[in-house]
mmCIF file of C-alpha atoms in Angstrom:
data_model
loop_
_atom_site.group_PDB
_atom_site.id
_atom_site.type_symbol
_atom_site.label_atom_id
_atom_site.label_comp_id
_atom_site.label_asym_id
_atom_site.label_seq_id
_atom_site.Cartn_x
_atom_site.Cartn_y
_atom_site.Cartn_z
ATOM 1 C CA UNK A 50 -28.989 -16.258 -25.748
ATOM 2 C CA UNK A 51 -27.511 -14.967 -29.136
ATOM 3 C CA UNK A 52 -25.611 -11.546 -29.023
ATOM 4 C CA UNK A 53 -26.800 -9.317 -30.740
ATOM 5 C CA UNK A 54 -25.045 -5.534 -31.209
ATOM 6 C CA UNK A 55 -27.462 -3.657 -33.047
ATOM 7 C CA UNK A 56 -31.698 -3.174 -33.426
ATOM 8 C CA UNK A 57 -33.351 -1.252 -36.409
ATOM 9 C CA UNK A 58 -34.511 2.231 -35.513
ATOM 10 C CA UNK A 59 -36.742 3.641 -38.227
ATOM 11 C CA UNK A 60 -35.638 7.321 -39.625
ATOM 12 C CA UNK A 61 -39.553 8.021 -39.358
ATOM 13 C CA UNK A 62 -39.223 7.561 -35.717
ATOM 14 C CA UNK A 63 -40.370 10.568 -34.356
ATOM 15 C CA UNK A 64 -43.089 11.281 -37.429
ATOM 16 C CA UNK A 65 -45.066 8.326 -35.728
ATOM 17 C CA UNK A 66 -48.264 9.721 -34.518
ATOM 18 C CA UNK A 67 -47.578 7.271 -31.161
ATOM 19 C CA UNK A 68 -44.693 8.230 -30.659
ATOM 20 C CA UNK A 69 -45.840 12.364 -31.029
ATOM 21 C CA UNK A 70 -48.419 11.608 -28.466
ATOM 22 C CA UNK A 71 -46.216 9.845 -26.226
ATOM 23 C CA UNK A 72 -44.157 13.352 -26.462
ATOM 24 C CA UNK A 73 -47.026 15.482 -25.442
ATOM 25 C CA UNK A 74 -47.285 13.943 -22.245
ATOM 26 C CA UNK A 75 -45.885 14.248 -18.588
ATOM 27 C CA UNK A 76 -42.461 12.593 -18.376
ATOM 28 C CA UNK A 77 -42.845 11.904 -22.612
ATOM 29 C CA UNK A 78 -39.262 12.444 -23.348
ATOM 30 C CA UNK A 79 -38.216 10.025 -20.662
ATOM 31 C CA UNK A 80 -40.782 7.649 -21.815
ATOM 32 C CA UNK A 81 -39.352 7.454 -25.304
ATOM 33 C CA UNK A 82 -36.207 6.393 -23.820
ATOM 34 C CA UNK A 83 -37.387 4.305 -21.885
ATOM 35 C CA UNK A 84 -38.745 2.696 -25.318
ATOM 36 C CA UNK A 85 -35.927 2.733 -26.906
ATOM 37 C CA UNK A 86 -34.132 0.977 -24.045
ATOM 38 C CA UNK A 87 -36.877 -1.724 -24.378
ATOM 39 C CA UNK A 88 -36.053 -2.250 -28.060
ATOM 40 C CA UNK A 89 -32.343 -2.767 -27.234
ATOM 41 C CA UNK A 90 -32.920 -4.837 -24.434
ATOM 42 C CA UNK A 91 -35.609 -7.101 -26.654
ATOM 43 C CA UNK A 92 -32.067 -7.164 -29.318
ATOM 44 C CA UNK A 93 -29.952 -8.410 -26.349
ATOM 45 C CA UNK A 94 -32.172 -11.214 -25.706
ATOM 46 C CA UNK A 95 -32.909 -12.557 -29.038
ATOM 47 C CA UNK A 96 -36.228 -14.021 -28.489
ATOM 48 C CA UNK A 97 -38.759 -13.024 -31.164
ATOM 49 C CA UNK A 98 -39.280 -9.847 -29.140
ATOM 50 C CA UNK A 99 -38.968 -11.124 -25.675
ATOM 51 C CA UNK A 100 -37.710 -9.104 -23.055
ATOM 52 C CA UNK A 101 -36.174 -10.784 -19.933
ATOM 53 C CA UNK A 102 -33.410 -10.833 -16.980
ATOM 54 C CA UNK A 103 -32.616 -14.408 -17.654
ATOM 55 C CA UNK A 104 -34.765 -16.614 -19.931
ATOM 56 C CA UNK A 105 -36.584 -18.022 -16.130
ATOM 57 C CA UNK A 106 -36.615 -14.454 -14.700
ATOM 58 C CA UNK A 107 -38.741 -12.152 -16.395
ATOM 59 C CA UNK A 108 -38.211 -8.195 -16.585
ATOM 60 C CA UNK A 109 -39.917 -6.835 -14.091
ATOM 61 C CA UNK A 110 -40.436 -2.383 -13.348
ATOM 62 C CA UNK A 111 -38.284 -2.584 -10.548
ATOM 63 C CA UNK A 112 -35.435 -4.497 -12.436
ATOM 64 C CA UNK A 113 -35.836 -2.414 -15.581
ATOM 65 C CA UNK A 114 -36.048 1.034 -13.098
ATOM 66 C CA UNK A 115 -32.319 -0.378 -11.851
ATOM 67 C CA UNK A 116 -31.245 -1.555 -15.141
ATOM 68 C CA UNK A 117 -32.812 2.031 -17.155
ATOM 69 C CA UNK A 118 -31.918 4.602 -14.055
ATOM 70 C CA UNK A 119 -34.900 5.973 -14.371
ATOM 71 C CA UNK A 120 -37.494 6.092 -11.312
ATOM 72 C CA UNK A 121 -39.247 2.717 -10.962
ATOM 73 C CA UNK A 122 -43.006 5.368 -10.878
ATOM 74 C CA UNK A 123 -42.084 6.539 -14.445
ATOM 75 C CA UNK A 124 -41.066 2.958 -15.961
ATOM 76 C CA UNK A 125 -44.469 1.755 -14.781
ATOM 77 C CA UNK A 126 -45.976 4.921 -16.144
ATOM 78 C CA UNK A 127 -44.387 4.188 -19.666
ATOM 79 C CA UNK A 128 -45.209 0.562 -19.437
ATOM 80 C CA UNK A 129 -48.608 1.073 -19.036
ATOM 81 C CA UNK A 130 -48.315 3.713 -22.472
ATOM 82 C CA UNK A 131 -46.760 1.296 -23.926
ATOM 83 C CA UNK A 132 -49.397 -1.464 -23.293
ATOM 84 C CA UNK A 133 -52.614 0.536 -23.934
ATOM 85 C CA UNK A 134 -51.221 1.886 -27.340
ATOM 86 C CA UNK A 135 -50.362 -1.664 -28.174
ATOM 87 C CA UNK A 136 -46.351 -1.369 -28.640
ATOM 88 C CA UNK A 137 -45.994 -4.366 -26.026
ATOM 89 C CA UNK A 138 -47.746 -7.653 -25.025
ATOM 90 C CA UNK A 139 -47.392 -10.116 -21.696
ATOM 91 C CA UNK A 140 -47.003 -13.177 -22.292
ATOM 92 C CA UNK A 141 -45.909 -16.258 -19.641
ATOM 93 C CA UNK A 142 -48.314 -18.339 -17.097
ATOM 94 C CA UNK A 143 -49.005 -14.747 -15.208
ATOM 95 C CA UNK A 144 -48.337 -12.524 -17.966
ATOM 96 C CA UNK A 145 -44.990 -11.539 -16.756
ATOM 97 C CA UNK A 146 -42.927 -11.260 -19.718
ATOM 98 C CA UNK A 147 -42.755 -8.111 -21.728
ATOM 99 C CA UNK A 148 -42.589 -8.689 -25.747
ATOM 100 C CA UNK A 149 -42.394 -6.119 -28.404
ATOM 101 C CA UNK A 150 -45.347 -6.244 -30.820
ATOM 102 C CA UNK A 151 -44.647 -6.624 -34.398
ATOM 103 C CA UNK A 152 -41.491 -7.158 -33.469
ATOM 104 C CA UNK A 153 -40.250 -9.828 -36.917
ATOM 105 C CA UNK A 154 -41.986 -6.789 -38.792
ATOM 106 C CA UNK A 155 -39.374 -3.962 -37.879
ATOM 107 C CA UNK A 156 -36.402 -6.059 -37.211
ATOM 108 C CA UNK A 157 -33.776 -8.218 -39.610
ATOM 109 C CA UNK A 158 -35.183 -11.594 -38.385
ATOM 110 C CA UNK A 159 -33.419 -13.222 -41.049
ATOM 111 C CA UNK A 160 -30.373 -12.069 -39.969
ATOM 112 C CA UNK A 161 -31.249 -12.986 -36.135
ATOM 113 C CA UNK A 162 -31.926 -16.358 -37.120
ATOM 114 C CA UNK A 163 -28.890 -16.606 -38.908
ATOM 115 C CA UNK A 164 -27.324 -15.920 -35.493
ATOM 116 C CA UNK A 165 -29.068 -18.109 -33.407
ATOM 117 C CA UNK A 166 -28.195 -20.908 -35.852
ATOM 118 C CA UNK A 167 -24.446 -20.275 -36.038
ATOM 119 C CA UNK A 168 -24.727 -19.784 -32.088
ATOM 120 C CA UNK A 169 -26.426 -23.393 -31.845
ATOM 121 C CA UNK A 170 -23.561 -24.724 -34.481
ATOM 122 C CA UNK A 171 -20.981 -23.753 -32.176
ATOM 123 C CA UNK A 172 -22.581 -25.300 -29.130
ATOM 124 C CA UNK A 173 -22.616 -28.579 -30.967
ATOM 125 C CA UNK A 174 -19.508 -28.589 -32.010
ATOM 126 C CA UNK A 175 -18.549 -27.851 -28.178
ATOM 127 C CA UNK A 176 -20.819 -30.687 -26.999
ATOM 128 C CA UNK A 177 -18.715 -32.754 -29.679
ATOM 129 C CA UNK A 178 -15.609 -32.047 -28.063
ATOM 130 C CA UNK A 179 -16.970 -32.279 -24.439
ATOM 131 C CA UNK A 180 -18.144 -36.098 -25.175
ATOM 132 C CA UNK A 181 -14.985 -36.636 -27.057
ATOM 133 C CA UNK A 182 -13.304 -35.501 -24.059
ATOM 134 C CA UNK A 183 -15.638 -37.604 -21.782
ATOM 135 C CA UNK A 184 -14.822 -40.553 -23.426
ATOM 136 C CA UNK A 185 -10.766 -39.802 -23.390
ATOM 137 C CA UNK A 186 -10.655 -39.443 -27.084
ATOM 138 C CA UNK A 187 -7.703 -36.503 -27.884
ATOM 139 C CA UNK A 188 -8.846 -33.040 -29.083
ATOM 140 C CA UNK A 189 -7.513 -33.588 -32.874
ATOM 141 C CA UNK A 190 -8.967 -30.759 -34.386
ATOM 142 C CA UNK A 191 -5.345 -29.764 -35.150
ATOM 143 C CA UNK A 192 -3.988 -33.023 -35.073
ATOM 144 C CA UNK A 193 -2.206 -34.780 -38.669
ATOM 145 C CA UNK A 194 -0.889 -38.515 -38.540
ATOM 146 C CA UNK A 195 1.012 -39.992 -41.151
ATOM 147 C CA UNK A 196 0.092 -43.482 -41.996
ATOM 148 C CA UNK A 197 2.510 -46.310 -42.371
ATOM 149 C CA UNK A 198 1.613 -46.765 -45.668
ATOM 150 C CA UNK A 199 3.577 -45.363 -48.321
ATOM 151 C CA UNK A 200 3.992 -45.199 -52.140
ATOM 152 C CA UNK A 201 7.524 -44.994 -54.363
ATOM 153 C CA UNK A 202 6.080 -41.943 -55.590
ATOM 154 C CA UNK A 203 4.034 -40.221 -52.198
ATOM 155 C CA UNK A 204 3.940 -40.503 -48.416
ATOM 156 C CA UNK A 205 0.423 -40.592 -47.741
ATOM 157 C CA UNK A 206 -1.053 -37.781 -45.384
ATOM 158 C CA UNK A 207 -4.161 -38.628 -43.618
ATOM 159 C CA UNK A 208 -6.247 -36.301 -40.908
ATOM 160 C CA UNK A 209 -7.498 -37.859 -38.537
ATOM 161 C CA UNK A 210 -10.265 -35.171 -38.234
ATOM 162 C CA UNK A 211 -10.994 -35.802 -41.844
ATOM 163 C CA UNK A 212 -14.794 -38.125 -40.705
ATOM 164 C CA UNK A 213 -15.344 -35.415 -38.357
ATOM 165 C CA UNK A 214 -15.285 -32.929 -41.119
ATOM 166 C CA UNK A 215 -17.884 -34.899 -43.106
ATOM 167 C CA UNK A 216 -19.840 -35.009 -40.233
ATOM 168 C CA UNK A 217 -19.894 -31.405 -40.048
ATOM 169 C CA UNK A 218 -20.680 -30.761 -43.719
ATOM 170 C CA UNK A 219 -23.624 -33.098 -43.279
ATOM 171 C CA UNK A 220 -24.876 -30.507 -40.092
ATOM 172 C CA UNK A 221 -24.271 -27.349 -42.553
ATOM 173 C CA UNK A 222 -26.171 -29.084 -45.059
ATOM 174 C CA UNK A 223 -29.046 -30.334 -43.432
ATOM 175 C CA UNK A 224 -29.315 -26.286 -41.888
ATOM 176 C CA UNK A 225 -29.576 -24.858 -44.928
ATOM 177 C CA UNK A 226 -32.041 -26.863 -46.837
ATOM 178 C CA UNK A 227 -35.009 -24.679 -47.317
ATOM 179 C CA UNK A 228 -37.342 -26.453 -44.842
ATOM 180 C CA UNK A 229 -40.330 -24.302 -44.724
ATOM 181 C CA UNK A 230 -42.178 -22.600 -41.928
ATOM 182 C CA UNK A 231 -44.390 -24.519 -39.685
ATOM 183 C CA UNK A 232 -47.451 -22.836 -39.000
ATOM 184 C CA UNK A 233 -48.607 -21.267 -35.902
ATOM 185 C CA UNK A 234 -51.467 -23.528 -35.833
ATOM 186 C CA UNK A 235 -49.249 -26.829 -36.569
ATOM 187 C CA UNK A 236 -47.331 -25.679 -34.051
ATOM 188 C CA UNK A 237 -50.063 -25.365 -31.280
ATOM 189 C CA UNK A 238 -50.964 -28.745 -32.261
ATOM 190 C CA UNK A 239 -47.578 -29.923 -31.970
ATOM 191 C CA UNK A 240 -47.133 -28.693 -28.798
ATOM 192 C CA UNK A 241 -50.627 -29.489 -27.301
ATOM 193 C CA UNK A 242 -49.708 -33.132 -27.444
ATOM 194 C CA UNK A 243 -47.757 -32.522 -24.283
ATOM 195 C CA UNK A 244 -51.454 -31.827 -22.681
ATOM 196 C CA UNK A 245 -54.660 -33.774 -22.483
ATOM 197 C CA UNK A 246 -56.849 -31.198 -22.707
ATOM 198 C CA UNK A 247 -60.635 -31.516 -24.020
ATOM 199 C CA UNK A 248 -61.283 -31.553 -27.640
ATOM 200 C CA UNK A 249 -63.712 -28.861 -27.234
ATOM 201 C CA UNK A 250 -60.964 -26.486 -25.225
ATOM 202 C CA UNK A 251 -58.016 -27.803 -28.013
ATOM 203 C CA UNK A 252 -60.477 -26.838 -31.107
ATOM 204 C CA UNK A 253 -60.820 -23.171 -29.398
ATOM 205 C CA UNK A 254 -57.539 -22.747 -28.496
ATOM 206 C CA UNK A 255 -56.401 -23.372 -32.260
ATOM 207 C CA UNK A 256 -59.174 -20.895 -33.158
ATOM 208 C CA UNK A 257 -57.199 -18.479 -30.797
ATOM 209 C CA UNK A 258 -54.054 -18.708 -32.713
ATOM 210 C CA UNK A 259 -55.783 -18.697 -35.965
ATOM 211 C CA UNK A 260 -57.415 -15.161 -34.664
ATOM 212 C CA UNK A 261 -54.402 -14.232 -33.692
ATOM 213 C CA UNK A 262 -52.165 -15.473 -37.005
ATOM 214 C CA UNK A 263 -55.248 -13.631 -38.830
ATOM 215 C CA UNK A 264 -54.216 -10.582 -36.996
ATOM 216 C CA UNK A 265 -50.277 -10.961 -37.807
ATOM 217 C CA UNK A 266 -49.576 -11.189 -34.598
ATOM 218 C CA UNK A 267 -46.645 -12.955 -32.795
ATOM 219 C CA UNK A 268 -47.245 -16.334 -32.483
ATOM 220 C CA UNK A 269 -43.964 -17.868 -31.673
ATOM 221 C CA UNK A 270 -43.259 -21.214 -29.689
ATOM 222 C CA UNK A 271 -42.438 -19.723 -26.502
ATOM 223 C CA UNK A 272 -45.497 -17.580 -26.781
ATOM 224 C CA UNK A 273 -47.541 -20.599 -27.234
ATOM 225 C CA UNK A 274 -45.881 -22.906 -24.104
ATOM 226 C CA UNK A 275 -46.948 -19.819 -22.299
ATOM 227 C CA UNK A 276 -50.569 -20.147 -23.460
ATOM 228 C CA UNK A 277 -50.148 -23.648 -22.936
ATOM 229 C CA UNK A 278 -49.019 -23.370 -19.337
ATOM 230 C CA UNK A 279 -51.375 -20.749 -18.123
ATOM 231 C CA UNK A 280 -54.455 -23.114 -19.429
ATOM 232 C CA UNK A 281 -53.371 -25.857 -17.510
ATOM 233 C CA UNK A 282 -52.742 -24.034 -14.453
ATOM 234 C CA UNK A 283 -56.226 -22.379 -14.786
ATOM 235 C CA UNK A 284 -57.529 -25.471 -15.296
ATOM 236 C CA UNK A 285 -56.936 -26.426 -11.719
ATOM 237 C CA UNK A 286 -59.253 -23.714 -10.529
ATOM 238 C CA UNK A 287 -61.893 -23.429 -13.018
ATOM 239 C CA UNK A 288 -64.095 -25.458 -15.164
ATOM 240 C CA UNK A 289 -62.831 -26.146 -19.040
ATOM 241 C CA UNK A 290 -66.623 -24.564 -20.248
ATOM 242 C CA UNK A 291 -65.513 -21.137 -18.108
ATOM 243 C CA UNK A 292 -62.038 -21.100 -20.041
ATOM 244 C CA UNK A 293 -63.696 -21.721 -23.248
ATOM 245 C CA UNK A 294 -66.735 -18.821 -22.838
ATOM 246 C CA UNK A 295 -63.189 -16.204 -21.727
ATOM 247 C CA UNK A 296 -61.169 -17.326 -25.295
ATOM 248 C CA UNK A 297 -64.654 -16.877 -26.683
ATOM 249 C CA UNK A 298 -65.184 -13.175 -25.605
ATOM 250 C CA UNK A 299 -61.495 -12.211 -26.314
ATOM 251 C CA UNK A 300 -62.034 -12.928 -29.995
ATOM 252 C CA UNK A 301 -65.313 -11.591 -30.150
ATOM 253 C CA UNK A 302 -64.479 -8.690 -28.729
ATOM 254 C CA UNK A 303 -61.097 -7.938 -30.827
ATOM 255 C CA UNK A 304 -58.783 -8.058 -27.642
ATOM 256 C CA UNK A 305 -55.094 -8.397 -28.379
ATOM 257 C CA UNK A 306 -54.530 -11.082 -25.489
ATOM 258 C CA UNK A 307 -57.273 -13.396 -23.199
ATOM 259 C CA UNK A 308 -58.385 -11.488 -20.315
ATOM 260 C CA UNK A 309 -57.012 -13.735 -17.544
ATOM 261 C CA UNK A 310 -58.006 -11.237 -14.979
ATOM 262 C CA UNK A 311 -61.885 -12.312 -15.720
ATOM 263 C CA UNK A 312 -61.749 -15.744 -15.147
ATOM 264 C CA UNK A 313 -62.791 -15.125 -11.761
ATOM 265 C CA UNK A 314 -66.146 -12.873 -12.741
ATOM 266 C CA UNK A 315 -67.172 -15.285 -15.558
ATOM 267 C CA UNK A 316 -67.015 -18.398 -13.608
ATOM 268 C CA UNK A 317 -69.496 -16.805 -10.534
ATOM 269 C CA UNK A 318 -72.820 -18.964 -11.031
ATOM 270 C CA UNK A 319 -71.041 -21.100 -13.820
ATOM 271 C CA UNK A 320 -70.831 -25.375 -13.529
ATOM 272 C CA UNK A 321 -70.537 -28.378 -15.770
ATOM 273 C CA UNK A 322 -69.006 -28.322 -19.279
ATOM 274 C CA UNK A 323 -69.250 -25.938 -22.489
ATOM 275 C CA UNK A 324 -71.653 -28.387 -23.634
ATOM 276 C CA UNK A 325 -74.225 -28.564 -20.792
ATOM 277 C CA UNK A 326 -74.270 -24.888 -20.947
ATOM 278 C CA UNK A 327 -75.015 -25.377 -24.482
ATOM 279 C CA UNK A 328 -77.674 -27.658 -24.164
ATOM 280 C CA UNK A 329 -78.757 -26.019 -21.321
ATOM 281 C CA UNK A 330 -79.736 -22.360 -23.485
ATOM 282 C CA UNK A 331 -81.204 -24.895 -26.230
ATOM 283 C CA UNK A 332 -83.585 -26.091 -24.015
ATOM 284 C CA UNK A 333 -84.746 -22.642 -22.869
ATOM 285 C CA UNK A 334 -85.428 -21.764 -26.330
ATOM 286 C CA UNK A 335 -87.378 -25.323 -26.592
ATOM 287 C CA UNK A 336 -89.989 -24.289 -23.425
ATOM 288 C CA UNK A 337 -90.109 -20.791 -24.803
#
């Protein structure tokens, strides 16, 4: 996790008509704080707008009640605000983790990234010196030899960290070549190797992303393991066709995430694939 010491708070702030409405109501003041806690806690954690305990435990009301010190009734109060006026999303295999929406809009990413990529330079360079170490080579980033060879005008000086040094150049140089962004959809597909799901459900799970790239909404990596992860395990208790007709409705109906929660109604009365169901309706319309 990158430290981070500072978010971007807009001077508009309180001339958002959100944020006015979220003032009108009972406990509104504390509710604003409570957002504004949220987008320091989403800087701490350095995610792409993620908000967590620890990268495996999530934030839940009761942790961020303990962590805010405000009464565990009015976090999930503002939570729920929060959610219905589209200032969060869930995201993880049960929707557990809390992210802020539009989150790369409002904040420096660039400068994040630059921190996450000096934090993941350092930890190389100390995985370096712990195999270094491992294999009972000396720690000589401060160590000069003089070689035996010499000159009747110089004594040669040569560092013995001098390769190393190249080696590092070579890192810094590879980092900043201007490698451009992979897509959200590349990276579904990317990712969806790890899975052998259907071509049917792969094809409309890329048309997800694409809705939701269309949209300019977040669709980071971790965002789609999550995706990832929740289809498989859903897999395992409905049919592929039932998961398909859900990411189906979601888009047609302009939701922000898939309704998970109506897997259950949707799959009452429902068997076989997406395409028996298909040719199923087709022949109804051929006896009519």
């Amino acid at each position: 996790m990158a430290e981070i010491t500072w978010v971007k708070l807009s001077t508009e702030l309180f001339d958002n008509s959100k944020i006015k409405y979220i003032r009108t109501m009972p406990e509104g003041n504390n509710i604003l704080l409570i957002w504004i806690f949220l987008l320091t806690m989403a800087g701490k954690c350095n995610s792409d707008g993620l908000i967590f305990l620890t990268e495996d435990i999530p934030m839940s009301d009761e942790i961020l009640s303990d962590l805010s010190g405000f009464e565990v009734n009015v976090v999930r109060m503002a939570l729920s605000v929060f959610d219905r006026l589209g200032m969060i999303q869930w995201s993880g295999a049960n929707n557990e983790y809390i992210g802020i929406s539009g989150w790369e809009k409002y904040q420096s990413v660039d400068k994040l990234q630059d921190i996450r990529k000096k934090n993941a330079k350092r930890q190389k360079e100390y995985r370096m010196r712990q195999n270094d170490a491992a294999k009972g080579l000396p720690d000589n980033s401060n160590v000069t030899v003089t070689s035996s060879v010499t000159s009747p005008v110089t004594l040669r000086n040569v560092t013995v960290t001098e390769q190393n040094k190249n080696k590092e150049k070579e890192l810094d140089t590879e980092e900043d070549k201007d490698i451009p962004p992979i897509s959200p959809v590349e990276m579904m597909e990317n990712i969806m190797k790890e899975y052998s799901f259907g071509n049917i459900l792969s094809e409309k799970l890329i048309e997800w992303i694409r809705y939701k790239d269309s949209r300019n909404e977040s669709c980071q990596e971790y965002t789609i393991k999550c995706l990832l992860r929740r289809v498989d395990e859903e897999l395992k208790l409905y049919d592929e066709g039932v998961i398909i007709q859900l990411i189906d409705n979601s888009i047609l109906n302009g939701w922000k995430n898939i309704q998970w929660k109506d897997l259950k109604a949707n799959s009452s009365g429902t068997s076989g694939s997406y395409i028996e169901a298909i040719n199923t309706r087709v022949s109804a319309v051929d006896d009519w």
